Amino acid sequence: MEYTLNSNGMIKDTFFLGSKVSEHIYDKESNFVRSVFLFEDKVLSKNEVTYADSHERPLDYKITNSSGSSDGFIATNSCEYSEQLVPKLCQLTVQKTDSPPSKPTEMTVSTKVEFY
């Protein structure tokens, strides 16, 4: 594997045996917003990420995955944050985009951070 990085040191492209296998795109604040996975210059799948507020609520996002060969998914995450913007309690829901839609997977994550 070989990688190229953008000006902020984030992975931009990934190559395997000389062929590009992925592209990663970030917004001006270095938030990940899109990835594309390739095989023989054809798109296998892609992910699009949107944020409710990437600066104040960095873990509140929606990921939409699509693939030409299988069902995709939509994942949403929303959190409660402390005064220091540390996520305390997050709710993640993953819904496959198959038809008819299957039951979504729901997860809860809690984090405790202490400052000295």
mmCIF file of N, CA and C in Angstrom:
data_model
loop_
_atom_site.group_PDB
_atom_site.id
_atom_site.type_symbol
_atom_site.label_atom_id
_atom_site.label_comp_id
_atom_site.label_asym_id
_atom_site.label_seq_id
_atom_site.Cartn_x
_atom_site.Cartn_y
_atom_site.Cartn_z
ATOM 1 N N MET A 1 0.839 -1.177 0.000
ATOM 2 C CA MET A 1 0.000 0.000 0.000
ATOM 3 C C MET A 1 0.887 1.243 0.000
ATOM 4 N N GLU A 2 0.465 2.223 -0.761
ATOM 5 C CA GLU A 2 1.104 3.524 -0.771
ATOM 6 C C GLU A 2 0.027 4.572 -0.555
ATOM 7 N N TYR A 3 0.401 5.660 0.104
ATOM 8 C CA TYR A 3 -0.546 6.711 0.431
ATOM 9 C C TYR A 3 -0.017 8.054 -0.039
ATOM 10 N N THR A 4 -0.919 8.929 -0.459
ATOM 11 C CA THR A 4 -0.565 10.331 -0.637
ATOM 12 C C THR A 4 -1.358 11.102 0.412
ATOM 13 N N LEU A 5 -0.750 12.163 0.906
ATOM 14 C CA LEU A 5 -1.363 12.958 1.964
ATOM 15 C C LEU A 5 -1.704 14.343 1.445
ATOM 16 N N ASN A 6 -2.723 14.965 2.048
ATOM 17 C CA ASN A 6 -3.031 16.343 1.694
ATOM 18 C C ASN A 6 -2.132 17.280 2.502
ATOM 19 N N SER A 7 -2.314 18.568 2.355
ATOM 20 C CA SER A 7 -1.440 19.543 3.030
ATOM 21 C C SER A 7 -1.551 19.501 4.549
ATOM 22 N N ASN A 8 -2.629 18.921 5.090
ATOM 23 C CA ASN A 8 -2.791 18.797 6.545
ATOM 24 C C ASN A 8 -2.346 17.441 7.073
ATOM 25 N N GLY A 9 -1.734 16.613 6.212
ATOM 26 C CA GLY A 9 -1.233 15.313 6.644
ATOM 27 C C GLY A 9 -2.282 14.217 6.681
ATOM 28 N N MET A 10 -3.457 14.477 6.134
ATOM 29 C CA MET A 10 -4.528 13.474 6.106
ATOM 30 C C MET A 10 -4.390 12.637 4.831
ATOM 31 N N ILE A 11 -4.788 11.366 4.907
ATOM 32 C CA ILE A 11 -4.705 10.496 3.733
ATOM 33 C C ILE A 11 -5.614 11.026 2.640
ATOM 34 N N LYS A 12 -5.032 11.246 1.467
ATOM 35 C CA LYS A 12 -5.785 11.725 0.314
ATOM 36 C C LYS A 12 -6.127 10.568 -0.631
ATOM 37 N N ASP A 13 -5.126 9.804 -1.026
ATOM 38 C CA ASP A 13 -5.322 8.675 -1.945
ATOM 39 C C ASP A 13 -4.578 7.461 -1.420
ATOM 40 N N THR A 14 -5.100 6.282 -1.744
ATOM 41 C CA THR A 14 -4.454 5.032 -1.406
ATOM 42 C C THR A 14 -4.240 4.251 -2.695
ATOM 43 N N PHE A 15 -3.042 3.680 -2.835
ATOM 44 C CA PHE A 15 -2.704 2.902 -4.021
ATOM 45 C C PHE A 15 -2.284 1.503 -3.604
ATOM 46 N N PHE A 16 -2.662 0.510 -4.407
ATOM 47 C CA PHE A 16 -2.248 -0.879 -4.189
ATOM 48 C C PHE A 16 -1.690 -1.393 -5.503
ATOM 49 N N LEU A 17 -0.424 -1.814 -5.483
ATOM 50 C CA LEU A 17 0.265 -2.282 -6.687
ATOM 51 C C LEU A 17 0.153 -1.276 -7.831
ATOM 52 N N GLY A 18 0.252 0.020 -7.485
ATOM 53 C CA GLY A 18 0.235 1.072 -8.485
ATOM 54 C C GLY A 18 -1.131 1.563 -8.922
ATOM 55 N N SER A 19 -2.194 0.889 -8.501
ATOM 56 C CA SER A 19 -3.551 1.303 -8.877
ATOM 57 C C SER A 19 -4.223 2.018 -7.708
ATOM 58 N N LYS A 20 -4.918 3.117 -8.016
ATOM 59 C CA LYS A 20 -5.632 3.841 -6.964
ATOM 60 C C LYS A 20 -6.816 3.015 -6.502
ATOM 61 N N VAL A 21 -6.915 2.813 -5.177
ATOM 62 C CA VAL A 21 -8.022 2.041 -4.613
ATOM 63 C C VAL A 21 -8.947 2.883 -3.751
ATOM 64 N N SER A 22 -8.509 4.107 -3.384
ATOM 65 C CA SER A 22 -9.416 4.969 -2.620
ATOM 66 C C SER A 22 -9.004 6.423 -2.725
ATOM 67 N N GLU A 23 -10.011 7.281 -2.559
ATOM 68 C CA GLU A 23 -9.825 8.733 -2.492
ATOM 69 C C GLU A 23 -10.551 9.215 -1.243
ATOM 70 N N HIS A 24 -9.956 10.176 -0.551
ATOM 71 C CA HIS A 24 -10.557 10.727 0.665
ATOM 72 C C HIS A 24 -10.584 12.239 0.544
ATOM 73 N N ILE A 25 -11.735 12.836 0.822
ATOM 74 C CA ILE A 25 -11.920 14.276 0.667
ATOM 75 C C ILE A 25 -12.305 14.874 2.024
ATOM 76 N N TYR A 26 -11.751 16.059 2.311
ATOM 77 C CA TYR A 26 -11.979 16.745 3.575
ATOM 78 C C TYR A 26 -12.442 18.168 3.293
ATOM 79 N N ASP A 27 -13.155 18.753 4.240
ATOM 80 C CA ASP A 27 -13.552 20.146 4.077
ATOM 81 C C ASP A 27 -12.396 21.054 4.524
ATOM 82 N N LYS A 28 -12.603 22.364 4.493
ATOM 83 C CA LYS A 28 -11.532 23.313 4.806
ATOM 84 C C LYS A 28 -11.063 23.229 6.253
ATOM 85 N N GLU A 29 -11.876 22.617 7.121
ATOM 86 C CA GLU A 29 -11.493 22.447 8.529
ATOM 87 C C GLU A 29 -10.927 21.048 8.803
ATOM 88 N N SER A 30 -10.609 20.304 7.751
ATOM 89 C CA SER A 30 -10.039 18.951 7.819
ATOM 90 C C SER A 30 -11.024 17.906 8.334
ATOM 91 N N ASN A 31 -12.319 18.187 8.231
ATOM 92 C CA ASN A 31 -13.323 17.178 8.570
ATOM 93 C C ASN A 31 -13.509 16.258 7.369
ATOM 94 N N PHE A 32 -13.517 14.980 7.622
ATOM 95 C CA PHE A 32 -13.726 13.991 6.572
ATOM 96 C C PHE A 32 -15.140 14.145 6.005
ATOM 97 N N VAL A 33 -15.281 14.271 4.677
ATOM 98 C CA VAL A 33 -16.608 14.448 4.093
ATOM 99 C C VAL A 33 -16.959 13.424 3.008
ATOM 100 N N ARG A 34 -15.952 12.766 2.425
ATOM 101 C CA ARG A 34 -16.281 11.804 1.364
ATOM 102 C C ARG A 34 -15.126 10.834 1.163
ATOM 103 N N SER A 35 -15.473 9.593 0.878
ATOM 104 C CA SER A 35 -14.483 8.614 0.434
ATOM 105 C C SER A 35 -15.073 7.841 -0.729
ATOM 106 N N VAL A 36 -14.193 7.444 -1.622
ATOM 107 C CA VAL A 36 -14.580 6.645 -2.780
ATOM 108 C C VAL A 36 -13.618 5.472 -2.844
ATOM 109 N N PHE A 37 -14.150 4.269 -3.012
ATOM 110 C CA PHE A 37 -13.333 3.069 -3.118
ATOM 111 C C PHE A 37 -13.435 2.541 -4.540
ATOM 112 N N LEU A 38 -12.280 2.260 -5.127
ATOM 113 C CA LEU A 38 -12.191 1.948 -6.551
ATOM 114 C C LEU A 38 -11.605 0.555 -6.800
ATOM 115 N N PHE A 39 -11.951 0.000 -7.957
ATOM 116 C CA PHE A 39 -11.328 -1.217 -8.459
ATOM 117 C C PHE A 39 -11.270 -1.087 -9.972
ATOM 118 N N GLU A 40 -10.066 -1.136 -10.509
ATOM 119 C CA GLU A 40 -9.863 -0.965 -11.945
ATOM 120 C C GLU A 40 -10.551 0.302 -12.459
ATOM 121 N N ASP A 41 -10.358 1.397 -11.743
ATOM 122 C CA ASP A 41 -10.892 2.727 -12.079
ATOM 123 C C ASP A 41 -12.411 2.812 -12.056
ATOM 124 N N LYS A 42 -13.076 1.845 -11.464
ATOM 125 C CA LYS A 42 -14.537 1.883 -11.325
ATOM 126 C C LYS A 42 -14.875 2.036 -9.845
ATOM 127 N N VAL A 43 -15.928 2.812 -9.566
ATOM 128 C CA VAL A 43 -16.346 3.038 -8.184
ATOM 129 C C VAL A 43 -17.047 1.792 -7.647
ATOM 130 N N LEU A 44 -16.490 1.234 -6.551
ATOM 131 C CA LEU A 44 -17.135 0.108 -5.873
ATOM 132 C C LEU A 44 -18.139 0.606 -4.840
ATOM 133 N N SER A 45 -17.718 1.594 -4.072
ATOM 134 C CA SER A 45 -18.608 2.166 -3.065
ATOM 135 C C SER A 45 -18.123 3.555 -2.710
ATOM 136 N N LYS A 46 -19.012 4.310 -2.072
ATOM 137 C CA LYS A 46 -18.631 5.643 -1.621
ATOM 138 C C LYS A 46 -19.379 5.978 -0.343
ATOM 139 N N ASN A 47 -18.788 6.859 0.419
ATOM 140 C CA ASN A 47 -19.360 7.351 1.668
ATOM 141 C C ASN A 47 -19.421 8.865 1.605
ATOM 142 N N GLU A 48 -20.551 9.423 2.010
ATOM 143 C CA GLU A 48 -20.729 10.867 2.112
ATOM 144 C C GLU A 48 -21.032 11.170 3.581
ATOM 145 N N VAL A 49 -20.342 12.167 4.134
ATOM 146 C CA VAL A 49 -20.525 12.512 5.542
ATOM 147 C C VAL A 49 -20.965 13.969 5.644
ATOM 148 N N THR A 50 -22.023 14.202 6.421
ATOM 149 C CA THR A 50 -22.455 15.561 6.726
ATOM 150 C C THR A 50 -22.495 15.713 8.243
ATOM 151 N N TYR A 51 -22.276 16.933 8.684
ATOM 152 C CA TYR A 51 -22.223 17.233 10.120
ATOM 153 C C TYR A 51 -23.274 18.277 10.467
ATOM 154 N N ALA A 52 -23.893 18.115 11.631
ATOM 155 C CA ALA A 52 -24.835 19.131 12.115
ATOM 156 C C ALA A 52 -24.082 20.427 12.409
ATOM 157 N N ASP A 53 -22.918 20.324 13.050
ATOM 158 C CA ASP A 53 -22.050 21.457 13.360
ATOM 159 C C ASP A 53 -20.667 20.873 13.653
ATOM 160 N N SER A 54 -19.828 20.806 12.645
ATOM 161 C CA SER A 54 -18.550 20.107 12.777
ATOM 162 C C SER A 54 -17.603 20.761 13.778
ATOM 163 N N HIS A 55 -17.799 22.025 14.079
ATOM 164 C CA HIS A 55 -16.915 22.698 15.040
ATOM 165 C C HIS A 55 -17.369 22.478 16.481
ATOM 166 N N GLU A 56 -18.635 22.727 16.769
ATOM 167 C CA GLU A 56 -19.153 22.622 18.135
ATOM 168 C C GLU A 56 -19.663 21.220 18.484
ATOM 169 N N ARG A 57 -20.056 20.450 17.483
ATOM 170 C CA ARG A 57 -20.616 19.116 17.723
ATOM 171 C C ARG A 57 -19.983 18.137 16.722
ATOM 172 N N PRO A 58 -18.689 17.861 16.885
ATOM 173 C CA PRO A 58 -17.948 17.101 15.876
ATOM 174 C C PRO A 58 -18.393 15.654 15.672
ATOM 175 N N LEU A 59 -19.089 15.085 16.634
ATOM 176 C CA LEU A 59 -19.521 13.696 16.476
ATOM 177 C C LEU A 59 -21.001 13.568 16.129
ATOM 178 N N ASP A 60 -21.647 14.660 15.791
ATOM 179 C CA ASP A 60 -23.021 14.612 15.290
ATOM 180 C C ASP A 60 -22.930 14.588 13.769
ATOM 181 N N TYR A 61 -23.141 13.424 13.199
ATOM 182 C CA TYR A 61 -22.932 13.276 11.761
ATOM 183 C C TYR A 61 -23.934 12.308 11.147
ATOM 184 N N LYS A 62 -23.948 12.322 9.835
ATOM 185 C CA LYS A 62 -24.723 11.366 9.055
ATOM 186 C C LYS A 62 -23.804 10.839 7.962
ATOM 187 N N ILE A 63 -23.679 9.523 7.883
ATOM 188 C CA ILE A 63 -22.885 8.874 6.838
ATOM 189 C C ILE A 63 -23.842 8.138 5.919
ATOM 190 N N THR A 64 -23.727 8.406 4.640
ATOM 191 C CA THR A 64 -24.518 7.686 3.649
ATOM 192 C C THR A 64 -23.556 6.877 2.799
ATOM 193 N N ASN A 65 -23.732 5.564 2.824
ATOM 194 C CA ASN A 65 -22.885 4.648 2.060
ATOM 195 C C ASN A 65 -23.693 4.090 0.901
ATOM 196 N N SER A 66 -23.070 4.060 -0.263
ATOM 197 C CA SER A 66 -23.715 3.431 -1.412
ATOM 198 C C SER A 66 -22.707 2.537 -2.104
ATOM 199 N N SER A 67 -23.236 1.468 -2.689
ATOM 200 C CA SER A 67 -22.390 0.489 -3.350
ATOM 201 C C SER A 67 -23.115 -0.047 -4.565
ATOM 202 N N GLY A 68 -22.362 -0.322 -5.602
ATOM 203 C CA GLY A 68 -22.971 -0.871 -6.802
ATOM 204 C C GLY A 68 -23.285 -2.340 -6.696
ATOM 205 N N SER A 69 -22.656 -3.036 -5.742
ATOM 206 C CA SER A 69 -22.814 -4.486 -5.670
ATOM 207 C C SER A 69 -23.617 -4.984 -4.473
ATOM 208 N N SER A 70 -23.946 -4.107 -3.544
ATOM 209 C CA SER A 70 -24.715 -4.548 -2.372
ATOM 210 C C SER A 70 -25.493 -3.361 -1.819
ATOM 211 N N ASP A 71 -26.362 -3.655 -0.847
ATOM 212 C CA ASP A 71 -27.127 -2.588 -0.209
ATOM 213 C C ASP A 71 -26.191 -1.673 0.566
ATOM 214 N N GLY A 72 -26.515 -0.419 0.605
ATOM 215 C CA GLY A 72 -25.747 0.535 1.380
ATOM 216 C C GLY A 72 -26.354 0.700 2.762
ATOM 217 N N PHE A 73 -25.976 1.781 3.416
ATOM 218 C CA PHE A 73 -26.526 2.059 4.736
ATOM 219 C C PHE A 73 -26.470 3.555 4.997
ATOM 220 N N ILE A 74 -27.251 3.955 5.979
ATOM 221 C CA ILE A 74 -27.202 5.326 6.498
ATOM 222 C C ILE A 74 -26.960 5.209 7.996
ATOM 223 N N ALA A 75 -25.915 5.868 8.469
ATOM 224 C CA ALA A 75 -25.592 5.866 9.891
ATOM 225 C C ALA A 75 -25.699 7.291 10.409
ATOM 226 N N THR A 76 -26.416 7.457 11.501
ATOM 227 C CA THR A 76 -26.521 8.771 12.131
ATOM 228 C C THR A 76 -26.052 8.668 13.570
ATOM 229 N N ASN A 77 -25.378 9.694 14.028
ATOM 230 C CA ASN A 77 -24.886 9.736 15.391
ATOM 231 C C ASN A 77 -25.182 11.112 15.962
ATOM 232 N N SER A 78 -25.669 11.144 17.182
ATOM 233 C CA SER A 78 -25.877 12.424 17.855
ATOM 234 C C SER A 78 -25.512 12.267 19.319
ATOM 235 N N CYS A 79 -24.902 13.308 19.866
ATOM 236 C CA CYS A 79 -24.335 13.226 21.212
ATOM 237 C C CYS A 79 -24.781 14.379 22.098
ATOM 238 N N GLU A 80 -24.673 14.128 23.384
ATOM 239 C CA GLU A 80 -24.758 15.178 24.396
ATOM 240 C C GLU A 80 -23.312 15.527 24.733
ATOM 241 N N TYR A 81 -22.995 16.829 24.808
ATOM 242 C CA TYR A 81 -21.617 17.268 25.027
ATOM 243 C C TYR A 81 -21.485 18.007 26.348
ATOM 244 N N SER A 82 -20.293 17.914 26.942
ATOM 245 C CA SER A 82 -19.997 18.681 28.153
ATOM 246 C C SER A 82 -19.678 20.119 27.758
ATOM 247 N N GLU A 83 -19.440 20.968 28.750
ATOM 248 C CA GLU A 83 -19.072 22.358 28.489
ATOM 249 C C GLU A 83 -17.767 22.457 27.710
ATOM 250 N N GLN A 84 -16.902 21.447 27.845
ATOM 251 C CA GLN A 84 -15.627 21.425 27.132
ATOM 252 C C GLN A 84 -15.750 20.755 25.760
ATOM 253 N N LEU A 85 -16.983 20.512 25.307
ATOM 254 C CA LEU A 85 -17.294 19.868 24.023
ATOM 255 C C LEU A 85 -16.831 18.418 23.948
ATOM 256 N N VAL A 86 -16.784 17.755 25.098
ATOM 257 C CA VAL A 86 -16.475 16.326 25.133
ATOM 258 C C VAL A 86 -17.798 15.567 25.033
ATOM 259 N N PRO A 87 -17.902 14.618 24.094
ATOM 260 C CA PRO A 87 -19.151 13.851 24.011
ATOM 261 C C PRO A 87 -19.340 12.993 25.259
ATOM 262 N N LYS A 88 -20.501 13.112 25.901
ATOM 263 C CA LYS A 88 -20.789 12.350 27.114
ATOM 264 C C LYS A 88 -21.624 11.116 26.809
ATOM 265 N N LEU A 89 -22.642 11.293 25.976
ATOM 266 C CA LEU A 89 -23.551 10.204 25.652
ATOM 267 C C LEU A 89 -23.939 10.335 24.184
ATOM 268 N N CYS A 90 -23.688 9.275 23.414
ATOM 269 C CA CYS A 90 -23.971 9.314 21.976
ATOM 270 C C CYS A 90 -24.932 8.186 21.597
ATOM 271 N N GLN A 91 -25.804 8.499 20.666
ATOM 272 C CA GLN A 91 -26.761 7.535 20.124
ATOM 273 C C GLN A 91 -26.452 7.333 18.646
ATOM 274 N N LEU A 92 -26.121 6.098 18.277
ATOM 275 C CA LEU A 92 -25.794 5.758 16.894
ATOM 276 C C LEU A 92 -26.864 4.833 16.341
ATOM 277 N N THR A 93 -27.360 5.157 15.150
ATOM 278 C CA THR A 93 -28.344 4.315 14.463
ATOM 279 C C THR A 93 -27.810 3.999 13.078
ATOM 280 N N VAL A 94 -27.828 2.712 12.714
ATOM 281 C CA VAL A 94 -27.399 2.275 11.391
ATOM 282 C C VAL A 94 -28.585 1.591 10.725
ATOM 283 N N GLN A 95 -28.958 2.107 9.554
ATOM 284 C CA GLN A 95 -30.095 1.564 8.809
ATOM 285 C C GLN A 95 -29.618 1.143 7.429
ATOM 286 N N LYS A 96 -29.776 -0.150 7.110
ATOM 287 C CA LYS A 96 -29.454 -0.609 5.763
ATOM 288 C C LYS A 96 -30.468 -0.033 4.786
ATOM 289 N N THR A 97 -30.048 0.157 3.552
ATOM 290 C CA THR A 97 -30.938 0.734 2.548
ATOM 291 C C THR A 97 -31.561 -0.343 1.673
ATOM 292 N N ASP A 98 -31.643 -1.562 2.191
ATOM 293 C CA ASP A 98 -32.269 -2.634 1.424
ATOM 294 C C ASP A 98 -33.780 -2.422 1.358
ATOM 295 N N SER A 99 -34.408 -3.179 0.511
ATOM 296 C CA SER A 99 -35.853 -3.061 0.354
ATOM 297 C C SER A 99 -36.468 -4.447 0.508
ATOM 298 N N PRO A 100 -37.413 -4.623 1.410
ATOM 299 C CA PRO A 100 -37.896 -3.650 2.391
ATOM 300 C C PRO A 100 -36.825 -3.400 3.452
ATOM 301 N N PRO A 101 -36.854 -2.226 4.067
ATOM 302 C CA PRO A 101 -35.822 -1.893 5.055
ATOM 303 C C PRO A 101 -35.844 -2.840 6.248
ATOM 304 N N SER A 102 -34.665 -3.249 6.663
ATOM 305 C CA SER A 102 -34.555 -4.091 7.853
ATOM 306 C C SER A 102 -34.613 -3.212 9.099
ATOM 307 N N LYS A 103 -34.714 -3.868 10.244
ATOM 308 C CA LYS A 103 -34.759 -3.124 11.504
ATOM 309 C C LYS A 103 -33.407 -2.442 11.721
ATOM 310 N N PRO A 104 -33.390 -1.160 12.092
ATOM 311 C CA PRO A 104 -32.115 -0.469 12.310
ATOM 312 C C PRO A 104 -31.374 -1.011 13.525
ATOM 313 N N THR A 105 -30.069 -0.907 13.481
ATOM 314 C CA THR A 105 -29.222 -1.238 14.620
ATOM 315 C C THR A 105 -29.004 0.039 15.412
ATOM 316 N N GLU A 106 -29.249 -0.027 16.708
ATOM 317 C CA GLU A 106 -29.087 1.148 17.560
ATOM 318 C C GLU A 106 -28.083 0.858 18.657
ATOM 319 N N MET A 107 -27.187 1.817 18.884
ATOM 320 C CA MET A 107 -26.150 1.664 19.900
ATOM 321 C C MET A 107 -26.041 2.942 20.715
ATOM 322 N N THR A 108 -25.617 2.790 21.954
ATOM 323 C CA THR A 108 -25.382 3.926 22.834
ATOM 324 C C THR A 108 -23.946 3.838 23.339
ATOM 325 N N VAL A 109 -23.262 4.967 23.322
ATOM 326 C CA VAL A 109 -21.880 5.027 23.791
ATOM 327 C C VAL A 109 -21.778 6.133 24.821
ATOM 328 N N SER A 110 -21.178 5.823 25.956
ATOM 329 C CA SER A 110 -20.964 6.861 26.966
ATOM 330 C C SER A 110 -19.462 7.046 27.178
ATOM 331 N N THR A 111 -19.092 8.287 27.455
ATOM 332 C CA THR A 111 -17.686 8.630 27.652
ATOM 333 C C THR A 111 -17.578 9.487 28.899
ATOM 334 N N LYS A 112 -16.558 9.213 29.693
ATOM 335 C CA LYS A 112 -16.301 10.047 30.860
ATOM 336 C C LYS A 112 -14.885 10.566 30.760
ATOM 337 N N VAL A 113 -14.734 11.882 30.815
ATOM 338 C CA VAL A 113 -13.434 12.526 30.745
ATOM 339 C C VAL A 113 -13.311 13.458 31.943
ATOM 340 N N GLU A 114 -12.193 13.365 32.637
ATOM 341 C CA GLU A 114 -11.935 14.251 33.758
ATOM 342 C C GLU A 114 -10.745 15.138 33.428
ATOM 343 N N PHE A 115 -10.879 16.420 33.745
ATOM 344 C CA PHE A 115 -9.795 17.363 33.514
ATOM 345 C C PHE A 115 -9.127 17.692 34.835
ATOM 346 N N TYR A 116 -7.822 17.768 34.822
ATOM 347 C CA TYR A 116 -7.062 18.069 36.038
ATOM 348 C C TYR A 116 -6.618 19.505 36.034
#
